[in-house]
PDB file of C-alpha atoms in Angstrom:
ATOM      1  CA  MET A   1      22.981   6.568  46.998  1.00 87.00           C
ATOM      2  CA  VAL A   2      21.716   5.850  50.102  1.00 91.00           C
ATOM      3  CA  LEU A   3      21.888   8.770  51.922  1.00 95.00           C
ATOM      4  CA  LEU A   4      22.280   8.678  56.060  1.00 97.00           C
ATOM      5  CA  ARG A   5      20.432  11.827  57.215  1.00 98.00           C
ATOM      6  CA  GLN A   6      16.848   9.953  55.428  1.00 97.00           C
ATOM      7  CA  GLU A   7      17.751   6.633  57.577  1.00 97.00           C
ATOM      8  CA  ILE A   8      18.794   8.691  60.740  1.00 98.00           C
ATOM      9  CA  GLY A   9      15.769  10.215  60.187  1.00 98.00           C
ATOM     10  CA  ASP A  10      13.679   7.168  59.984  1.00 98.00           C
ATOM     11  CA  VAL A  11      14.511   6.214  62.870  1.00 98.00           C
ATOM     12  CA  LEU A  12      14.123   9.068  64.794  1.00 98.00           C
ATOM     13  CA  ARG A  13      10.563   9.486  63.808  1.00 98.00           C
ATOM     14  CA  ASP A  14       9.812   5.888  64.265  1.00 98.00           C
ATOM     15  CA  ALA A  15      11.379   5.775  67.646  1.00 98.00           C
ATOM     16  CA  ARG A  16       9.628   9.331  69.149  1.00 98.00           C
ATOM     17  CA  ARG A  17       6.467   7.905  67.465  1.00 98.00           C
ATOM     18  CA  GLN A  18       6.398   4.474  69.336  1.00 98.00           C
ATOM     19  CA  GLN A  19       6.832   6.152  72.044  1.00 98.00           C
ATOM     20  CA  GLY A  20       3.581   8.334  71.818  1.00 98.00           C
ATOM     21  CA  ARG A  21       5.605  11.404  71.531  1.00 98.00           C
ATOM     22  CA  THR A  22       5.357  14.322  69.563  1.00 98.00           C
ATOM     23  CA  LEU A  23       7.916  16.654  68.273  1.00 97.00           C
ATOM     24  CA  ARG A  24       6.740  19.550  70.781  1.00 97.00           C
ATOM     25  CA  GLU A  25       7.966  17.183  73.645  1.00 97.00           C
ATOM     26  CA  VAL A  26      10.635  15.250  71.987  1.00 97.00           C
ATOM     27  CA  SER A  27      12.462  19.372  70.878  1.00 97.00           C
ATOM     28  CA  SER A  28      11.774  20.434  74.211  1.00 97.00           C
ATOM     29  CA  VAL A  29      13.264  17.409  76.698  1.00 96.00           C
ATOM     30  CA  ALA A  30      16.246  17.288  73.939  1.00 95.00           C
ATOM     31  CA  ARG A  31      16.310  21.079  73.686  1.00 95.00           C
ATOM     32  CA  VAL A  32      16.033  21.718  70.162  1.00 95.00           C
ATOM     33  CA  SER A  33      14.190  24.138  67.735  1.00 96.00           C
ATOM     34  CA  LEU A  34      11.150  21.800  66.943  1.00 97.00           C
ATOM     35  CA  GLY A  35      11.662  22.797  63.724  1.00 97.00           C
ATOM     36  CA  TYR A  36      14.816  21.644  62.823  1.00 97.00           C
ATOM     37  CA  LEU A  37      13.945  18.033  64.863  1.00 97.00           C
ATOM     38  CA  SER A  38      11.072  18.111  61.964  1.00 98.00           C
ATOM     39  CA  GLU A  39      13.297  18.823  59.124  1.00 98.00           C
ATOM     40  CA  VAL A  40      16.197  16.106  60.881  1.00 98.00           C
ATOM     41  CA  GLU A  41      13.226  13.225  61.251  1.00 98.00           C
ATOM     42  CA  ARG A  42      12.155  14.480  57.078  1.00 98.00           C
ATOM     43  CA  GLY A  43      15.694  13.910  55.886  1.00 97.00           C
ATOM     44  CA  GLN A  44      15.915  17.353  54.720  1.00 97.00           C
ATOM     45  CA  LYS A  45      18.411  18.695  57.351  1.00 97.00           C
ATOM     46  CA  GLU A  46      21.626  17.250  58.349  1.00 97.00           C
ATOM     47  CA  ALA A  47      21.552  16.601  62.161  1.00 96.00           C
ATOM     48  CA  SER A  48      24.782  17.926  64.196  1.00 96.00           C
ATOM     49  CA  SER A  49      26.775  15.456  66.395  1.00 97.00           C
ATOM     50  CA  GLU A  50      25.441  17.189  69.350  1.00 96.00           C
ATOM     51  CA  LEU A  51      21.329  17.600  67.881  1.00 96.00           C
ATOM     52  CA  LEU A  52      21.767  13.667  67.845  1.00 97.00           C
ATOM     53  CA  ALA A  53      22.824  13.305  70.952  1.00 97.00           C
ATOM     54  CA  SER A  54      20.554  15.129  72.612  1.00 97.00           C
ATOM     55  CA  VAL A  55      17.654  13.897  70.483  1.00 97.00           C
ATOM     56  CA  CYS A  56      18.750  10.177  71.159  1.00 97.00           C
ATOM     57  CA  THR A  57      18.925  10.869  75.275  1.00 96.00           C
ATOM     58  CA  GLY A  58      15.213  13.075  74.898  1.00 96.00           C
ATOM     59  CA  LEU A  59      14.616   9.369  73.615  1.00 97.00           C
ATOM     60  CA  GLY A  60      15.902   7.446  75.973  1.00 97.00           C
ATOM     61  CA  LEU A  61      17.860   5.760  73.665  1.00 97.00           C
ATOM     62  CA  SER A  62      21.755   5.275  73.660  1.00 97.00           C
ATOM     63  CA  LEU A  63      23.981   6.859  69.962  1.00 97.00           C
ATOM     64  CA  SER A  64      25.111   3.360  70.018  1.00 97.00           C
ATOM     65  CA  GLU A  65      21.288   2.008  69.837  1.00 98.00           C
ATOM     66  CA  VAL A  66      20.220   4.257  66.828  1.00 98.00           C
ATOM     67  CA  LEU A  67      23.310   3.585  64.982  1.00 98.00           C
ATOM     68  CA  GLU A  68      22.261  -0.181  65.009  1.00 98.00           C
ATOM     69  CA  LEU A  69      18.636   0.716  63.846  1.00 98.00           C
ATOM     70  CA  VAL A  70      20.024   3.212  61.054  1.00 98.00           C
ATOM     71  CA  ARG A  71      23.069  -0.066  59.916  1.00 98.00           C
ATOM     72  CA  GLU A  72      19.704  -1.908  59.943  1.00 97.00           C
ATOM     73  CA  ARG A  73      17.528  -0.216  57.769  1.00 97.00           C
ATOM     74  CA  VAL A  74      21.015   1.196  55.634  1.00 97.00           C
ATOM     75  CA  GLU A  75      21.941  -2.637  55.169  1.00 96.00           C
ATOM     76  CA  ARG A  76      18.034  -3.442  53.881  1.00 96.00           C
ATOM     77  CA  VAL A  77      18.227  -0.203  50.698  1.00 94.00           C
ATOM     78  CA  GLU A  78      21.700  -1.948  49.947  1.00 94.00           C
ATOM     79  CA  THR A  79      20.796  -4.913  49.523  1.00 91.00           C
ATOM     80  CA  LEU A  80      17.331  -3.733  47.780  1.00 90.00           C
ATOM     81  CA  SER A  81      19.843  -1.546  45.232  1.00 85.00           C
ATOM     82  CA  ALA A  82      21.989  -3.844  44.707  1.00 80.00           C
ATOM     83  CA  PRO A  83      22.449  -5.384  40.854  1.00 76.00           C
ATOM     84  CA  VAL A  84      20.792  -8.329  40.474  1.00 74.00           C
ATOM     85  CA  SER A  85      22.322 -10.650  37.702  1.00 73.00           C
ATOM     86  CA  LEU A  86      19.070 -12.674  36.824  1.00 73.00           C
ATOM     87  CA  PRO A  87      20.684 -16.292  34.499  1.00 71.00           C
ATOM     88  CA  VAL A  88      18.365 -15.555  31.953  1.00 65.00           C
ATOM     89  CA  GLY A  89      20.328 -16.619  29.373  1.00 57.00           C
ATOM     90  CA  HIS A  90      21.360 -20.236  30.743  1.00 53.00           C
ATOM     91  CA  ALA A  91      17.402 -20.168  31.205  1.00 50.00           C
ATOM     92  CA  MET A  92      16.916 -19.765  27.417  1.00 50.00           C
ATOM     93  CA  SER A  93      19.727 -21.311  26.559  1.00 48.00           C
ATOM     94  CA  ASP A  94      18.232 -24.576  28.328  1.00 49.00           C
ATOM     95  CA  THR A  95      14.881 -24.063  26.810  1.00 47.00           C
ATOM     96  CA  VAL A  96      16.268 -23.826  22.882  1.00 46.00           C
ATOM     97  CA  SER A  97      18.014 -27.269  24.282  1.00 46.00           C
ATOM     98  CA  ALA A  98      14.779 -28.927  25.626  1.00 45.00           C
ATOM     99  CA  SER A  99      12.953 -28.051  22.770  1.00 46.00           C
ATOM    100  CA  ALA A 100      15.613 -29.013  19.900  1.00 45.00           C
ATOM    101  CA  ALA A 101      15.988 -32.717  22.008  1.00 42.00           C
TER     102      ALA A 101
ATOM    103  CA  MET B   1      28.623  13.845  75.395  1.00 87.00           C
ATOM    104  CA  VAL B   2      29.745  10.618  72.233  1.00 91.00           C
ATOM    105  CA  LEU B   3      30.065  12.815  68.767  1.00 95.00           C
ATOM    106  CA  LEU B   4      29.413  10.983  66.254  1.00 97.00           C
ATOM    107  CA  ARG B   5      31.082  13.375  63.844  1.00 98.00           C
ATOM    108  CA  GLN B   6      34.767  12.105  66.154  1.00 97.00           C
ATOM    109  CA  GLU B   7      33.760   8.534  65.379  1.00 97.00           C
ATOM    110  CA  ILE B   8      33.244   8.536  61.794  1.00 98.00           C
ATOM    111  CA  GLY B   9      35.786  10.513  61.498  1.00 98.00           C
ATOM    112  CA  ASP B  10      38.609   7.561  63.464  1.00 98.00           C
ATOM    113  CA  VAL B  11      37.098   5.183  61.464  1.00 98.00           C
ATOM    114  CA  LEU B  12      37.351   6.756  58.138  1.00 98.00           C
ATOM    115  CA  ARG B  13      41.317   7.504  58.768  1.00 98.00           C
ATOM    116  CA  ASP B  14      41.320   3.948  60.200  1.00 98.00           C
ATOM    117  CA  ALA B  15      39.925   2.586  56.902  1.00 98.00           C
ATOM    118  CA  ARG B  16      42.362   4.949  54.567  1.00 98.00           C
ATOM    119  CA  ARG B  17      45.854   4.255  56.393  1.00 98.00           C
ATOM    120  CA  GLN B  18      44.737   0.176  55.883  1.00 98.00           C
ATOM    121  CA  GLN B  19      44.305   0.419  52.738  1.00 98.00           C
ATOM    122  CA  GLY B  20      47.845   2.396  52.824  1.00 98.00           C
ATOM    123  CA  ARG B  21      46.010   5.494  50.421  1.00 98.00           C
ATOM    124  CA  THR B  22      46.719   9.212  51.273  1.00 98.00           C
ATOM    125  CA  LEU B  23      44.552  12.077  51.351  1.00 97.00           C
ATOM    126  CA  ARG B  24      44.860  13.088  47.937  1.00 97.00           C
ATOM    127  CA  GLU B  25      44.146   9.270  46.497  1.00 97.00           C
ATOM    128  CA  VAL B  26      40.709   8.811  48.082  1.00 97.00           C
ATOM    129  CA  SER B  27      40.020  12.495  48.214  1.00 97.00           C
ATOM    130  CA  SER B  28      40.651  11.993  44.373  1.00 97.00           C
ATOM    131  CA  VAL B  29      38.388   8.973  44.112  1.00 96.00           C
ATOM    132  CA  ALA B  30      35.312  10.488  45.887  1.00 95.00           C
ATOM    133  CA  ARG B  31      35.496  12.999  44.633  1.00 95.00           C
ATOM    134  CA  VAL B  32      35.930  15.708  47.375  1.00 95.00           C
ATOM    135  CA  SER B  33      37.857  18.394  47.781  1.00 96.00           C
ATOM    136  CA  LEU B  34      41.228  16.740  50.108  1.00 97.00           C
ATOM    137  CA  GLY B  35      40.770  19.980  52.590  1.00 97.00           C
ATOM    138  CA  TYR B  36      37.046  18.874  53.326  1.00 97.00           C
ATOM    139  CA  LEU B  37      37.667  14.797  54.147  1.00 97.00           C
ATOM    140  CA  SER B  38      40.901  16.037  56.291  1.00 98.00           C
ATOM    141  CA  GLU B  39      38.348  17.436  58.783  1.00 98.00           C
ATOM    142  CA  VAL B  40      36.012  15.366  58.857  1.00 98.00           C
ATOM    143  CA  GLU B  41      38.824  12.629  59.266  1.00 98.00           C
ATOM    144  CA  ARG B  42      39.630  14.506  62.309  1.00 98.00           C
ATOM    145  CA  GLY B  43      36.400  14.795  63.213  1.00 97.00           C
ATOM    146  CA  GLN B  44      35.967  18.680  62.480  1.00 97.00           C
ATOM    147  CA  LYS B  45      34.016  19.083  59.692  1.00 97.00           C
ATOM    148  CA  GLU B  46      30.168  16.938  60.045  1.00 97.00           C
ATOM    149  CA  ALA B  47      30.647  15.323  56.635  1.00 96.00           C
ATOM    150  CA  SER B  48      27.304  15.563  54.700  1.00 96.00           C
ATOM    151  CA  SER B  49      25.138  12.218  53.452  1.00 97.00           C
ATOM    152  CA  GLU B  50      26.887  12.444  50.181  1.00 96.00           C
ATOM    153  CA  LEU B  51      30.298  13.276  51.012  1.00 96.00           C
ATOM    154  CA  LEU B  52      30.051  10.217  53.379  1.00 97.00           C
ATOM    155  CA  ALA B  53      28.733   8.143  50.620  1.00 97.00           C
ATOM    156  CA  SER B  54      30.990   9.355  48.351  1.00 97.00           C
ATOM    157  CA  VAL B  55      33.949   8.640  50.314  1.00 97.00           C
ATOM    158  CA  CYS B  56      32.749   5.049  51.095  1.00 97.00           C
ATOM    159  CA  THR B  57      32.318   3.947  47.954  1.00 96.00           C
ATOM    160  CA  GLY B  58      36.109   5.065  47.035  1.00 96.00           C
ATOM    161  CA  LEU B  59      37.202   3.084  49.979  1.00 97.00           C
ATOM    162  CA  GLY B  60      35.664   0.246  48.492  1.00 97.00           C
ATOM    163  CA  LEU B  61      33.580  -0.053  51.110  1.00 97.00           C
ATOM    164  CA  SER B  62      29.181  -0.222  52.003  1.00 97.00           C
ATOM    165  CA  LEU B  63      27.607   2.688  54.224  1.00 97.00           C
ATOM    166  CA  SER B  64      26.364  -0.151  56.180  1.00 97.00           C
ATOM    167  CA  GLU B  65      29.817  -1.798  56.657  1.00 98.00           C
ATOM    168  CA  VAL B  66      31.389   1.796  57.693  1.00 98.00           C
ATOM    169  CA  LEU B  67      28.134   2.472  60.391  1.00 98.00           C
ATOM    170  CA  GLU B  68      29.374  -0.828  62.264  1.00 98.00           C
ATOM    171  CA  LEU B  69      33.055   0.033  62.728  1.00 98.00           C
ATOM    172  CA  VAL B  70      31.136   3.374  64.110  1.00 98.00           C
ATOM    173  CA  ARG B  71      28.779   1.798  66.263  1.00 98.00           C
ATOM    174  CA  GLU B  72      31.714  -0.358  67.706  1.00 97.00           C
ATOM    175  CA  ARG B  73      33.469   2.422  68.459  1.00 97.00           C
ATOM    176  CA  VAL B  74      29.774   4.440  69.927  1.00 97.00           C
ATOM    177  CA  GLU B  75      29.263   1.580  72.054  1.00 96.00           C
ATOM    178  CA  ARG B  76      33.029   1.407  73.665  1.00 96.00           C
ATOM    179  CA  VAL B  77      33.440   4.846  74.474  1.00 94.00           C
ATOM    180  CA  GLU B  78      29.716   4.378  75.915  1.00 94.00           C
ATOM    181  CA  THR B  79      31.021   1.623  78.372  1.00 91.00           C
ATOM    182  CA  LEU B  80      33.793   3.381  78.808  1.00 90.00           C
ATOM    183  CA  SER B  81      32.162   6.971  79.852  1.00 85.00           C
ATOM    184  CA  ALA B  82      28.858   4.735  81.642  1.00 80.00           C
ATOM    185  CA  PRO B  83      28.773   5.785  85.628  1.00 76.00           C
ATOM    186  CA  VAL B  84      30.023   3.395  87.728  1.00 74.00           C
ATOM    187  CA  SER B  85      28.448   2.544  91.248  1.00 73.00           C
ATOM    188  CA  LEU B  86      31.065   1.270  93.025  1.00 73.00           C
ATOM    189  CA  PRO B  87      29.434  -0.402  96.594  1.00 72.00           C
ATOM    190  CA  VAL B  88      31.484   1.331  98.876  1.00 65.00           C
ATOM    191  CA  GLY B  89      28.532   1.346 101.342  1.00 57.00           C
ATOM    192  CA  HIS B  90      28.388  -1.923 101.990  1.00 53.00           C
ATOM    193  CA  ALA B  91      32.257  -3.040 101.674  1.00 50.00           C
ATOM    194  CA  MET B  92      32.436  -0.300 104.891  1.00 49.00           C
ATOM    195  CA  SER B  93      29.440  -1.619 106.510  1.00 48.00           C
ATOM    196  CA  ASP B  94      30.787  -5.012 105.762  1.00 49.00           C
ATOM    197  CA  THR B  95      33.582  -3.900 107.178  1.00 47.00           C
ATOM    198  CA  VAL B  96      32.117  -2.768 110.206  1.00 46.00           C
ATOM    199  CA  SER B  97      30.532  -5.898 111.208  1.00 45.00           C
ATOM    200  CA  ALA B  98      33.298  -8.101 110.808  1.00 45.00           C
ATOM    201  CA  SER B  99      35.057  -5.623 113.598  1.00 46.00           C
ATOM    202  CA  ALA B 100      31.827  -5.807 115.845  1.00 45.00           C
ATOM    203  CA  ALA B 101      31.612  -8.987 115.800  1.00 43.00           C
TER     204      ALA B 101
END
């Protein structure tokens, strides 16, 4: 199961680090508690819509930009965790046919 | 301020209605309480990541598909609510210049 809070947390942390900013700095600009933001970044707490909007503003990103980054991550996880059906049966019967021939 | 829960709620409700399904039906398949789902659809409650994942599965949608629909809605709201700077000053000075000439 892909958990949205995990992917949102990763995106927010990556964006902050790319800007070379500290948790303290962003939490202060966004007017959210440092502890709450830290837990959100680690995917341990759901971000309320208000907190998410404030942090996006604090990072100079629009919510739609953050959602696009989150969507890309979620899609990657979905692709990786999708059940893969290897054509093992076919390969084996081919081998058997080959050695029988 | 664009609130994520509002847009998520609208997307989930639209998807359910497009499938001609009732709240009761989806809440039952997704194994979430009808009251909780109803509040999430109306943007009154934040959906936990687990509830969102269950409801997406219940609607036969991937989380990334839902996020893309949400992102589109958020982007539309952001565009509509962006401050518009009309070139009033320029237009007026042009008019003044024109009548002076």
